[in-house]
mmCIF file of C-alpha atoms in Angstrom:
data_model
loop_
_atom_site.group_PDB
_atom_site.id
_atom_site.type_symbol
_atom_site.label_atom_id
_atom_site.label_comp_id
_atom_site.label_asym_id
_atom_site.label_seq_id
_atom_site.Cartn_x
_atom_site.Cartn_y
_atom_site.Cartn_z
ATOM 1 C CA MET A 131 -65.678 17.547 -124.273
ATOM 2 C CA SER A 132 -67.283 19.952 -126.652
ATOM 3 C CA LYS A 133 -69.175 22.833 -125.843
ATOM 4 C CA THR A 134 -72.771 23.474 -126.247
ATOM 5 C CA LYS A 135 -75.337 25.970 -125.187
ATOM 6 C CA GLN A 136 -77.049 23.269 -123.349
ATOM 7 C CA ASN A 137 -74.315 23.062 -120.604
ATOM 8 C CA LYS A 138 -72.270 26.433 -121.105
ATOM 9 C CA VAL A 139 -71.883 28.232 -117.759
ATOM 10 C CA GLY A 140 -72.870 31.772 -118.141
ATOM 11 C CA HIS A 141 -71.507 33.362 -114.900
ATOM 12 C CA LEU A 142 -68.461 32.000 -112.949
ATOM 13 C CA ASP A 143 -69.963 33.532 -109.632
ATOM 14 C CA ILE A 144 -71.069 30.117 -108.579
ATOM 15 C CA LEU A 145 -67.215 29.194 -108.512
ATOM 16 C CA ASP A 146 -65.476 32.410 -108.215
ATOM 17 C CA ARG A 147 -66.541 35.637 -106.042
ATOM 18 C CA ASP A 148 -68.986 34.112 -103.580
ATOM 19 C CA PHE A 149 -67.408 30.835 -103.117
ATOM 20 C CA VAL A 150 -63.705 31.780 -103.086
ATOM 21 C CA PHE A 151 -64.733 33.958 -100.048
ATOM 22 C CA SER A 152 -66.890 31.241 -98.323
ATOM 23 C CA GLN A 153 -63.980 28.768 -99.025
ATOM 24 C CA ASP A 154 -61.450 31.113 -97.403
ATOM 25 C CA HIS A 155 -64.069 32.003 -94.461
ATOM 26 C CA TRP A 156 -64.748 28.411 -93.725
ATOM 27 C CA MET A 157 -61.379 26.980 -94.045
ATOM 28 C CA THR A 158 -60.080 29.323 -91.443
ATOM 29 C CA GLN A 159 -63.034 29.517 -89.025
ATOM 30 C CA TYR A 160 -64.777 25.989 -89.323
ATOM 31 C CA ALA A 161 -62.637 23.177 -90.965
ATOM 32 C CA THR A 162 -62.104 20.365 -88.613
ATOM 33 C CA ARG A 163 -58.832 18.429 -88.715
ATOM 34 C CA GLU A 164 -60.389 15.483 -90.243
ATOM 35 C CA THR A 165 -61.677 17.714 -93.296
ATOM 36 C CA ILE A 166 -58.365 19.378 -93.797
ATOM 37 C CA THR A 167 -57.021 15.796 -93.836
ATOM 38 C CA VAL A 168 -59.226 14.601 -96.449
ATOM 39 C CA LEU A 169 -58.681 17.598 -98.519
ATOM 40 C CA ASN A 170 -54.977 17.341 -98.245
ATOM 41 C CA TYR A 171 -54.945 13.545 -99.358
ATOM 42 C CA PHE A 172 -57.408 14.261 -101.986
ATOM 43 C CA ALA A 173 -54.766 16.863 -103.765
ATOM 44 C CA THR A 174 -51.789 14.694 -103.114
ATOM 45 C CA SER A 175 -53.394 11.404 -104.292
ATOM 46 C CA LEU A 176 -54.989 12.693 -107.218
ATOM 47 C CA PHE A 177 -51.862 14.636 -108.917
ATOM 48 C CA LYS A 178 -50.214 11.687 -110.518
ATOM 49 C CA LYS A 179 -53.198 10.024 -112.172
ATOM 50 C CA ASN A 180 -53.628 11.138 -115.558
ATOM 51 C CA ASN A 181 -56.630 8.417 -116.800
ATOM 52 C CA LEU A 182 -59.920 9.714 -116.207
ATOM 53 C CA ASP A 183 -61.406 6.377 -114.734
ATOM 54 C CA ASP A 184 -58.582 6.452 -112.139
ATOM 55 C CA ILE A 185 -59.158 9.864 -111.284
ATOM 56 C CA LEU A 186 -62.939 9.246 -110.956
ATOM 57 C CA TRP A 187 -62.612 6.085 -108.749
ATOM 58 C CA ASP A 188 -59.924 7.602 -106.516
ATOM 59 C CA ILE A 189 -62.214 10.477 -105.637
ATOM 60 C CA VAL A 190 -65.079 8.228 -104.634
ATOM 61 C CA GLU A 191 -62.835 5.594 -102.821
ATOM 62 C CA ASN A 192 -60.165 7.566 -101.190
ATOM 63 C CA CYS A 193 -61.988 11.072 -100.617
ATOM 64 C CA ILE A 194 -65.809 10.619 -100.716
ATOM 65 C CA SER A 195 -65.463 7.373 -98.767
ATOM 66 C CA GLN A 196 -64.004 9.461 -95.834
ATOM 67 C CA LEU A 197 -66.896 11.789 -95.489
ATOM 68 C CA LYS A 198 -68.956 8.813 -93.907
ATOM 69 C CA LEU A 199 -72.055 9.239 -96.409
ATOM 70 C CA GLU A 200 -74.296 6.550 -97.602
ATOM 71 C CA ASP A 201 -73.392 6.761 -101.462
ATOM 72 C CA CYS A 202 -71.909 8.894 -104.023
ATOM 73 C CA VAL A 203 -71.899 8.813 -107.931
ATOM 74 C CA ILE A 204 -69.982 10.598 -110.322
ATOM 75 C CA TYR A 205 -71.653 11.161 -113.624
ATOM 76 C CA MET A 206 -69.723 12.159 -116.947
ATOM 77 C CA ILE A 207 -71.628 13.950 -119.853
ATOM 78 C CA ASP A 208 -71.300 11.989 -123.112
ATOM 79 C CA LYS A 209 -69.587 13.186 -126.215
ATOM 80 C CA ASN A 210 -72.708 14.291 -127.721
ATOM 81 C CA ASN A 211 -73.971 16.324 -124.748
ATOM 82 C CA GLU A 212 -77.095 14.392 -124.230
ATOM 83 C CA PHE A 213 -76.768 12.169 -121.574
ATOM 84 C CA LEU A 214 -75.060 11.950 -118.105
ATOM 85 C CA ILE A 215 -73.476 8.568 -117.268
ATOM 86 C CA GLN A 216 -72.601 6.986 -114.326
ATOM 87 C CA LYS A 217 -68.803 6.451 -114.006
ATOM 88 C CA ALA A 218 -67.834 5.918 -110.636
ATOM 89 C CA ALA A 219 -69.815 5.184 -107.219
ATOM 90 C CA TYR A 220 -69.225 4.821 -103.696
ATOM 91 C CA GLY A 221 -71.765 2.839 -101.589
ATOM 92 C CA TYR A 222 -74.919 0.939 -102.895
ATOM 93 C CA LYS A 223 -73.559 1.276 -106.632
ATOM 94 C CA ASN A 224 -70.157 -0.223 -106.138
ATOM 95 C CA ASN A 225 -69.362 -3.751 -106.183
ATOM 96 C CA GLY A 226 -65.678 -3.490 -104.808
ATOM 97 C CA GLN A 227 -64.396 -4.109 -108.385
ATOM 98 C CA LYS A 228 -64.285 -0.454 -109.776
ATOM 99 C CA LYS A 229 -67.625 -0.928 -111.715
ATOM 100 C CA VAL A 230 -70.860 0.999 -111.134
ATOM 101 C CA VAL A 231 -73.493 -1.795 -110.706
ATOM 102 C CA SER A 232 -76.601 -1.215 -113.090
ATOM 103 C CA PRO A 233 -75.499 2.220 -114.369
ATOM 104 C CA ILE A 234 -78.100 4.433 -115.658
ATOM 105 C CA LYS A 235 -78.062 7.229 -117.964
ATOM 106 C CA ILE A 236 -79.843 10.747 -117.264
ATOM 107 C CA HIS A 237 -80.917 13.254 -120.004
ATOM 108 C CA VAL A 238 -79.233 16.621 -119.417
ATOM 109 C CA GLY A 239 -82.178 18.679 -117.945
ATOM 110 C CA THR A 240 -83.938 15.701 -116.450
ATOM 111 C CA GLY A 241 -84.174 15.319 -112.787
ATOM 112 C CA MET A 242 -81.832 16.899 -110.067
ATOM 113 C CA VAL A 243 -78.658 15.600 -111.773
ATOM 114 C CA GLY A 244 -79.623 16.656 -115.260
ATOM 115 C CA ARG A 245 -80.884 20.099 -114.116
ATOM 116 C CA VAL A 246 -77.501 20.629 -112.540
ATOM 117 C CA ALA A 247 -75.865 19.650 -115.593
ATOM 118 C CA LYS A 248 -78.109 22.181 -117.509
ATOM 119 C CA THR A 249 -77.674 24.994 -115.149
ATOM 120 C CA GLY A 250 -74.222 24.707 -113.826
ATOM 121 C CA ARG A 251 -75.528 25.471 -110.479
ATOM 122 C CA TYR A 252 -75.691 22.906 -107.366
ATOM 123 C CA LEU A 253 -78.937 21.598 -105.926
ATOM 124 C CA CYS A 254 -79.749 20.409 -102.444
ATOM 125 C CA VAL A 255 -83.073 18.958 -101.917
ATOM 126 C CA ALA A 256 -83.901 18.325 -98.128
ATOM 127 C CA ASP A 257 -87.049 15.960 -98.999
ATOM 128 C CA VAL A 258 -87.146 14.377 -102.474
ATOM 129 C CA THR A 259 -90.931 13.464 -102.243
ATOM 130 C CA GLN A 260 -91.319 17.292 -102.525
ATOM 131 C CA TYR A 261 -89.214 17.536 -105.736
ATOM 132 C CA PRO A 262 -91.403 16.082 -108.506
ATOM 133 C CA ASN A 263 -88.345 15.404 -111.028
ATOM 134 C CA TYR A 264 -86.617 13.072 -108.590
ATOM 135 C CA ILE A 265 -85.258 10.030 -110.603
ATOM 136 C CA VAL A 266 -85.174 6.635 -108.512
ATOM 137 C CA ASP A 267 -82.045 4.789 -109.142
ATOM 138 C CA ASP A 268 -81.220 1.786 -107.292
ATOM 139 C CA GLY A 269 -83.690 2.736 -104.509
ATOM 140 C CA TYR A 270 -85.793 5.466 -103.235
ATOM 141 C CA ARG A 271 -84.080 7.931 -100.697
ATOM 142 C CA MET A 272 -85.145 10.977 -98.819
ATOM 143 C CA SER A 273 -82.608 13.641 -99.730
ATOM 144 C CA GLU A 274 -80.045 14.469 -102.328
ATOM 145 C CA LEU A 275 -77.050 16.879 -103.146
ATOM 146 C CA SER A 276 -75.829 17.549 -106.647
ATOM 147 C CA VAL A 277 -72.820 19.800 -107.593
ATOM 148 C CA PRO A 278 -71.773 20.525 -111.031
ATOM 149 C CA ILE A 279 -68.087 19.712 -112.416
ATOM 150 C CA ILE A 280 -67.039 22.317 -114.417
ATOM 151 C CA VAL A 281 -64.051 22.776 -116.891
ATOM 152 C CA ASN A 282 -63.273 25.836 -118.875
ATOM 153 C CA ASP A 283 -66.680 27.248 -118.162
ATOM 154 C CA THR A 284 -68.510 24.237 -119.316
ATOM 155 C CA VAL A 285 -70.100 21.517 -117.188
ATOM 156 C CA VAL A 286 -68.714 18.241 -117.942
ATOM 157 C CA GLY A 287 -70.294 16.189 -115.187
ATOM 158 C CA VAL A 288 -72.075 16.010 -111.675
ATOM 159 C CA LEU A 289 -71.072 14.988 -108.394
ATOM 160 C CA ASP A 290 -74.092 13.385 -106.679
ATOM 161 C CA SER A 291 -75.043 11.779 -103.191
ATOM 162 C CA GLU A 292 -78.313 10.490 -101.851
ATOM 163 C CA HIS A 293 -79.245 9.691 -98.170
ATOM 164 C CA SER A 294 -81.960 7.559 -96.647
ATOM 165 C CA LYS A 295 -82.558 10.627 -94.037
ATOM 166 C CA LYS A 296 -84.517 13.744 -94.879
ATOM 167 C CA ASN A 297 -82.721 17.066 -94.201
ATOM 168 C CA PHE A 298 -79.279 14.936 -94.119
ATOM 169 C CA PHE A 299 -77.208 17.293 -96.124
ATOM 170 C CA ASN A 300 -75.821 20.496 -94.382
ATOM 171 C CA LYS A 301 -73.934 23.434 -95.104
ATOM 172 C CA ASN A 302 -70.675 21.589 -94.533
ATOM 173 C CA HIS A 303 -71.595 18.892 -97.146
ATOM 174 C CA ILE A 304 -72.348 21.615 -99.896
ATOM 175 C CA PHE A 305 -69.110 23.141 -99.172
ATOM 176 C CA LEU A 306 -66.936 20.015 -99.375
ATOM 177 C CA PHE A 307 -68.770 18.817 -102.560
ATOM 178 C CA ARG A 308 -68.194 22.111 -104.272
ATOM 179 C CA LEU A 309 -64.539 22.065 -103.254
ATOM 180 C CA VAL A 310 -64.033 18.504 -104.270
ATOM 181 C CA ALA A 311 -65.782 19.330 -107.614
ATOM 182 C CA GLN A 312 -63.450 22.455 -108.052
ATOM 183 C CA LEU A 313 -60.338 20.130 -107.201
ATOM 184 C CA LEU A 314 -61.511 17.720 -109.968
ATOM 185 C CA SER A 315 -62.094 20.426 -112.549
ATOM 186 C CA LYS A 316 -58.561 21.693 -111.788
ATOM 187 C CA LYS A 317 -57.224 18.078 -112.468
ATOM 188 C CA LEU A 318 -59.423 17.700 -115.683
ATOM 189 C CA GLU A 319 -58.044 20.969 -116.966
ATOM 190 C CA GLN A 320 -54.534 19.949 -116.547
ATOM 191 C CA ILE A 321 -55.571 16.512 -118.617
ATOM 192 C CA TYR A 322 -57.504 18.304 -121.366
ATOM 193 C CA GLY A 323 -55.240 21.423 -121.691
ATOM 194 C CA LYS A 324 -51.855 20.027 -121.187
ATOM 195 C CA GLY A 325 -51.405 19.999 -124.963
ATOM 196 C CA SER A 326 -47.523 19.416 -126.033
ATOM 197 C CA PHE A 327 -46.379 20.205 -122.663
ATOM 198 C CA VAL A 328 -43.559 17.724 -121.525
ATOM 199 C CA ILE A 329 -43.908 16.215 -118.006
ATOM 200 C CA ASN A 330 -40.606 15.171 -117.013
ATOM 201 C CA LYS A 331 -39.622 14.278 -113.466
ATOM 202 C CA GLU A 332 -38.661 17.869 -112.643
ATOM 203 C CA ASN A 333 -41.846 19.230 -114.058
ATOM 204 C CA GLU A 334 -44.091 16.686 -112.456
ATOM 205 C CA TYR A 335 -42.647 17.223 -108.910
ATOM 206 C CA PHE A 336 -43.034 21.026 -109.345
ATOM 207 C CA LYS A 337 -46.569 21.032 -110.896
ATOM 208 C CA GLU A 338 -47.631 18.696 -107.746
ATOM 209 C CA LEU A 339 -46.122 21.244 -105.255
ATOM 210 C CA ASP A 340 -47.705 24.038 -107.128
ATOM 211 C CA PHE A 341 -50.947 22.216 -107.274
ATOM 212 C CA LEU A 342 -50.879 21.718 -103.398
ATOM 213 C CA MET A 343 -50.239 25.218 -102.957
ATOM 214 C CA LYS A 344 -52.851 26.690 -105.084
ATOM 215 C CA GLU A 345 -55.726 24.275 -104.499
ATOM 216 C CA ALA A 346 -55.093 22.778 -101.368
ATOM 217 C CA LYS A 347 -53.594 25.958 -99.773
ATOM 218 C CA MET A 348 -51.132 24.433 -97.879
ATOM 219 C CA TYR A 349 -49.262 27.771 -97.651
ATOM 220 C CA ARG A 350 -51.674 28.341 -94.855
ATOM 221 C CA ASP A 351 -49.842 25.674 -92.576
ATOM 222 C CA PRO A 352 -47.239 27.921 -90.559
ATOM 223 C CA ASN A 353 -45.329 25.039 -89.963
ATOM 224 C CA ILE A 354 -45.037 23.837 -93.371
ATOM 225 C CA GLY A 355 -40.983 23.847 -94.282
ATOM 226 C CA LEU A 356 -38.677 22.622 -96.984
ATOM 227 C CA ASP A 357 -38.137 19.130 -95.396
ATOM 228 C CA SER A 358 -41.877 18.493 -94.615
ATOM 229 C CA MET A 359 -42.881 19.117 -98.189
ATOM 230 C CA ALA A 360 -39.903 17.265 -99.561
ATOM 231 C CA LYS A 361 -41.178 14.357 -97.576
ATOM 232 C CA LYS A 362 -44.853 14.822 -98.896
ATOM 233 C CA LEU A 363 -43.298 14.859 -102.280
ATOM 234 C CA LYS A 364 -41.183 12.031 -101.562
ATOM 235 C CA ILE A 365 -37.889 13.752 -102.561
ATOM 236 C CA SER A 366 -34.956 15.206 -100.751
ATOM 237 C CA GLY A 367 -35.060 18.544 -99.322
ATOM 238 C CA ASN A 368 -32.133 19.661 -101.323
ATOM 239 C CA TYR A 369 -33.289 18.294 -104.768
ATOM 240 C CA LEU A 370 -36.800 20.242 -103.801
ATOM 241 C CA SER A 371 -34.787 23.741 -102.949
ATOM 242 C CA GLN A 372 -32.811 23.349 -106.235
ATOM 243 C CA LEU A 373 -36.326 22.413 -108.192
ATOM 244 C CA VAL A 374 -38.134 25.540 -106.725
ATOM 245 C CA ASN A 375 -35.198 27.828 -107.519
ATOM 246 C CA LYS A 376 -34.903 26.795 -111.047
ATOM 247 C CA LEU A 377 -38.241 26.537 -111.958
ATOM 248 C CA SER A 378 -39.639 29.599 -109.901
ATOM 249 C CA GLY A 379 -36.678 31.756 -109.458
ATOM 250 C CA TYR A 380 -37.312 31.835 -105.954
ATOM 251 C CA ASN A 381 -35.998 30.410 -102.744
ATOM 252 C CA PHE A 382 -38.412 27.995 -101.135
ATOM 253 C CA ALA A 383 -39.289 30.539 -98.466
ATOM 254 C CA ASP A 384 -40.021 33.330 -100.828
ATOM 255 C CA TYR A 385 -41.854 30.831 -103.089
ATOM 256 C CA VAL A 386 -44.299 29.802 -100.060
ATOM 257 C CA ASN A 387 -44.511 33.429 -99.065
ATOM 258 C CA ARG A 388 -45.688 34.637 -102.502
ATOM 259 C CA PHE A 389 -48.798 32.621 -101.958
ATOM 260 C CA ARG A 390 -49.262 34.024 -98.463
ATOM 261 C CA ILE A 391 -48.921 37.519 -99.332
ATOM 262 C CA GLU A 392 -51.367 37.251 -102.265
ATOM 263 C CA ASP A 393 -53.870 35.501 -99.880
ATOM 264 C CA ALA A 394 -53.506 38.316 -97.362
ATOM 265 C CA LYS A 395 -53.645 41.051 -100.099
ATOM 266 C CA ARG A 396 -57.104 39.569 -101.346
ATOM 267 C CA LYS A 397 -58.324 39.733 -97.530
ATOM 268 C CA LEU A 398 -56.939 43.168 -96.843
ATOM 269 C CA LYS A 399 -59.060 44.515 -99.784
ATOM 270 C CA ASN A 400 -62.164 42.253 -99.166
ATOM 271 C CA PRO A 401 -64.938 44.093 -97.314
ATOM 272 C CA ASN A 402 -65.774 40.932 -95.687
ATOM 273 C CA PHE A 403 -62.513 41.081 -93.704
ATOM 274 C CA VAL A 404 -62.943 44.911 -92.758
ATOM 275 C CA HIS A 405 -63.225 43.841 -89.202
ATOM 276 C CA TYR A 406 -60.151 41.466 -89.034
ATOM 277 C CA THR A 407 -56.983 43.051 -87.966
ATOM 278 C CA ILE A 408 -54.086 42.918 -90.086
ATOM 279 C CA ILE A 409 -52.033 40.359 -87.720
ATOM 280 C CA SER A 410 -54.970 38.070 -87.644
ATOM 281 C CA ILE A 411 -55.258 38.167 -91.452
ATOM 282 C CA ALA A 412 -51.518 37.530 -91.477
ATOM 283 C CA LEU A 413 -51.870 34.299 -89.412
ATOM 284 C CA GLU A 414 -54.808 33.030 -91.433
ATOM 285 C CA SER A 415 -52.571 33.399 -94.572
ATOM 286 C CA GLY A 416 -49.858 31.170 -92.933
ATOM 287 C CA PHE A 417 -47.503 33.608 -91.381
ATOM 288 C CA ASN A 418 -46.570 32.825 -87.683
ATOM 289 C CA SER A 419 -45.410 36.301 -86.452
ATOM 290 C CA LYS A 420 -46.159 39.946 -87.370
ATOM 291 C CA SER A 421 -42.528 41.047 -88.008
ATOM 292 C CA THR A 422 -42.005 38.238 -90.674
ATOM 293 C CA PHE A 423 -45.329 39.116 -92.487
ATOM 294 C CA TYR A 424 -44.505 42.955 -92.467
ATOM 295 C CA SER A 425 -40.811 42.036 -93.817
ATOM 296 C CA ALA A 426 -42.155 39.731 -96.431
ATOM 297 C CA PHE A 427 -45.043 41.941 -97.482
ATOM 298 C CA LYS A 428 -42.791 45.015 -97.895
ATOM 299 C CA LYS A 429 -40.313 43.010 -99.625
ATOM 300 C CA LEU A 430 -42.580 41.773 -102.219
ATOM 301 C CA THR A 431 -45.140 44.786 -102.565
ATOM 302 C CA GLY A 432 -42.806 47.758 -101.759
ATOM 303 C CA ILE A 433 -45.312 49.030 -99.146
ATOM 304 C CA SER A 434 -46.701 48.014 -95.678
ATOM 305 C CA PRO A 435 -49.878 46.126 -95.112
ATOM 306 C CA LYS A 436 -51.430 49.145 -93.566
ATOM 307 C CA GLU A 437 -50.487 51.394 -96.597
ATOM 308 C CA TYR A 438 -51.801 48.488 -98.772
ATOM 309 C CA ARG A 439 -55.089 48.223 -96.926
ATOM 310 C CA VAL A 440 -55.973 51.951 -97.065
ATOM 311 C CA SER A 441 -54.762 52.578 -100.537
ATOM 312 C CA ALA A 442 -57.198 52.883 -103.289
#
């Protein structure tokens, strides 16, 4: 995955400031239980896979397939950064054998997929007949959504879906595709950036826990506890408690609350949350009571949430 000017992302705004807020706002206000289930499964299923093909097929088979789309194709840029190659597919391009039927190559910069790879910005076209650079694959369709996959500021692939109806893709589809692409990017960073890090069983379980907290934001579930998380990781509660204490230096409750407090701190300073009460921010960050939130916040920051909000 060498970097070139061709697919280098100049600004992280597309994945950082605006998207982080929309992610927080959408997840807390509009996310359906089905969607959250999909994302939790995605994060959990993906963690232990370290082969690129296994990862890509896992996404289209076990995540995208649950979104009830007609098709989805993941393209990856070749080693010379010239072409996008179809690597995994759901729908028309999949014959059920983890093999893309009649795979095509697209020049970076050509068509919707190529443009997204070149610019690093997603495209959603409601009517492809009005898009002069539309590329027909296995059949002509009417709408298309393409989202970049970015690792270390560099576009390495594209997540693409087409549909037979015009105006099919909505804001929820765009949000979900960007979130899936972001989760995939984090996983690819783990693979290509792990270097000499030794993954023993302890590190593996803890990295999975950390991944679920940071990317799936499971700390926002007020009912999450040591036993429920241990069951998800398929280890005992006692072992998980020892593991968290050994590798993070905190007990399990403090470990989870640190994520919640950082989440709350971002919202308390974010002008988009200025009309939110402190307790509503606490609840959205995963706390289930005002007293627990205030106690944890004071313990980790030394001041109250109200004092933090009005501080410079």
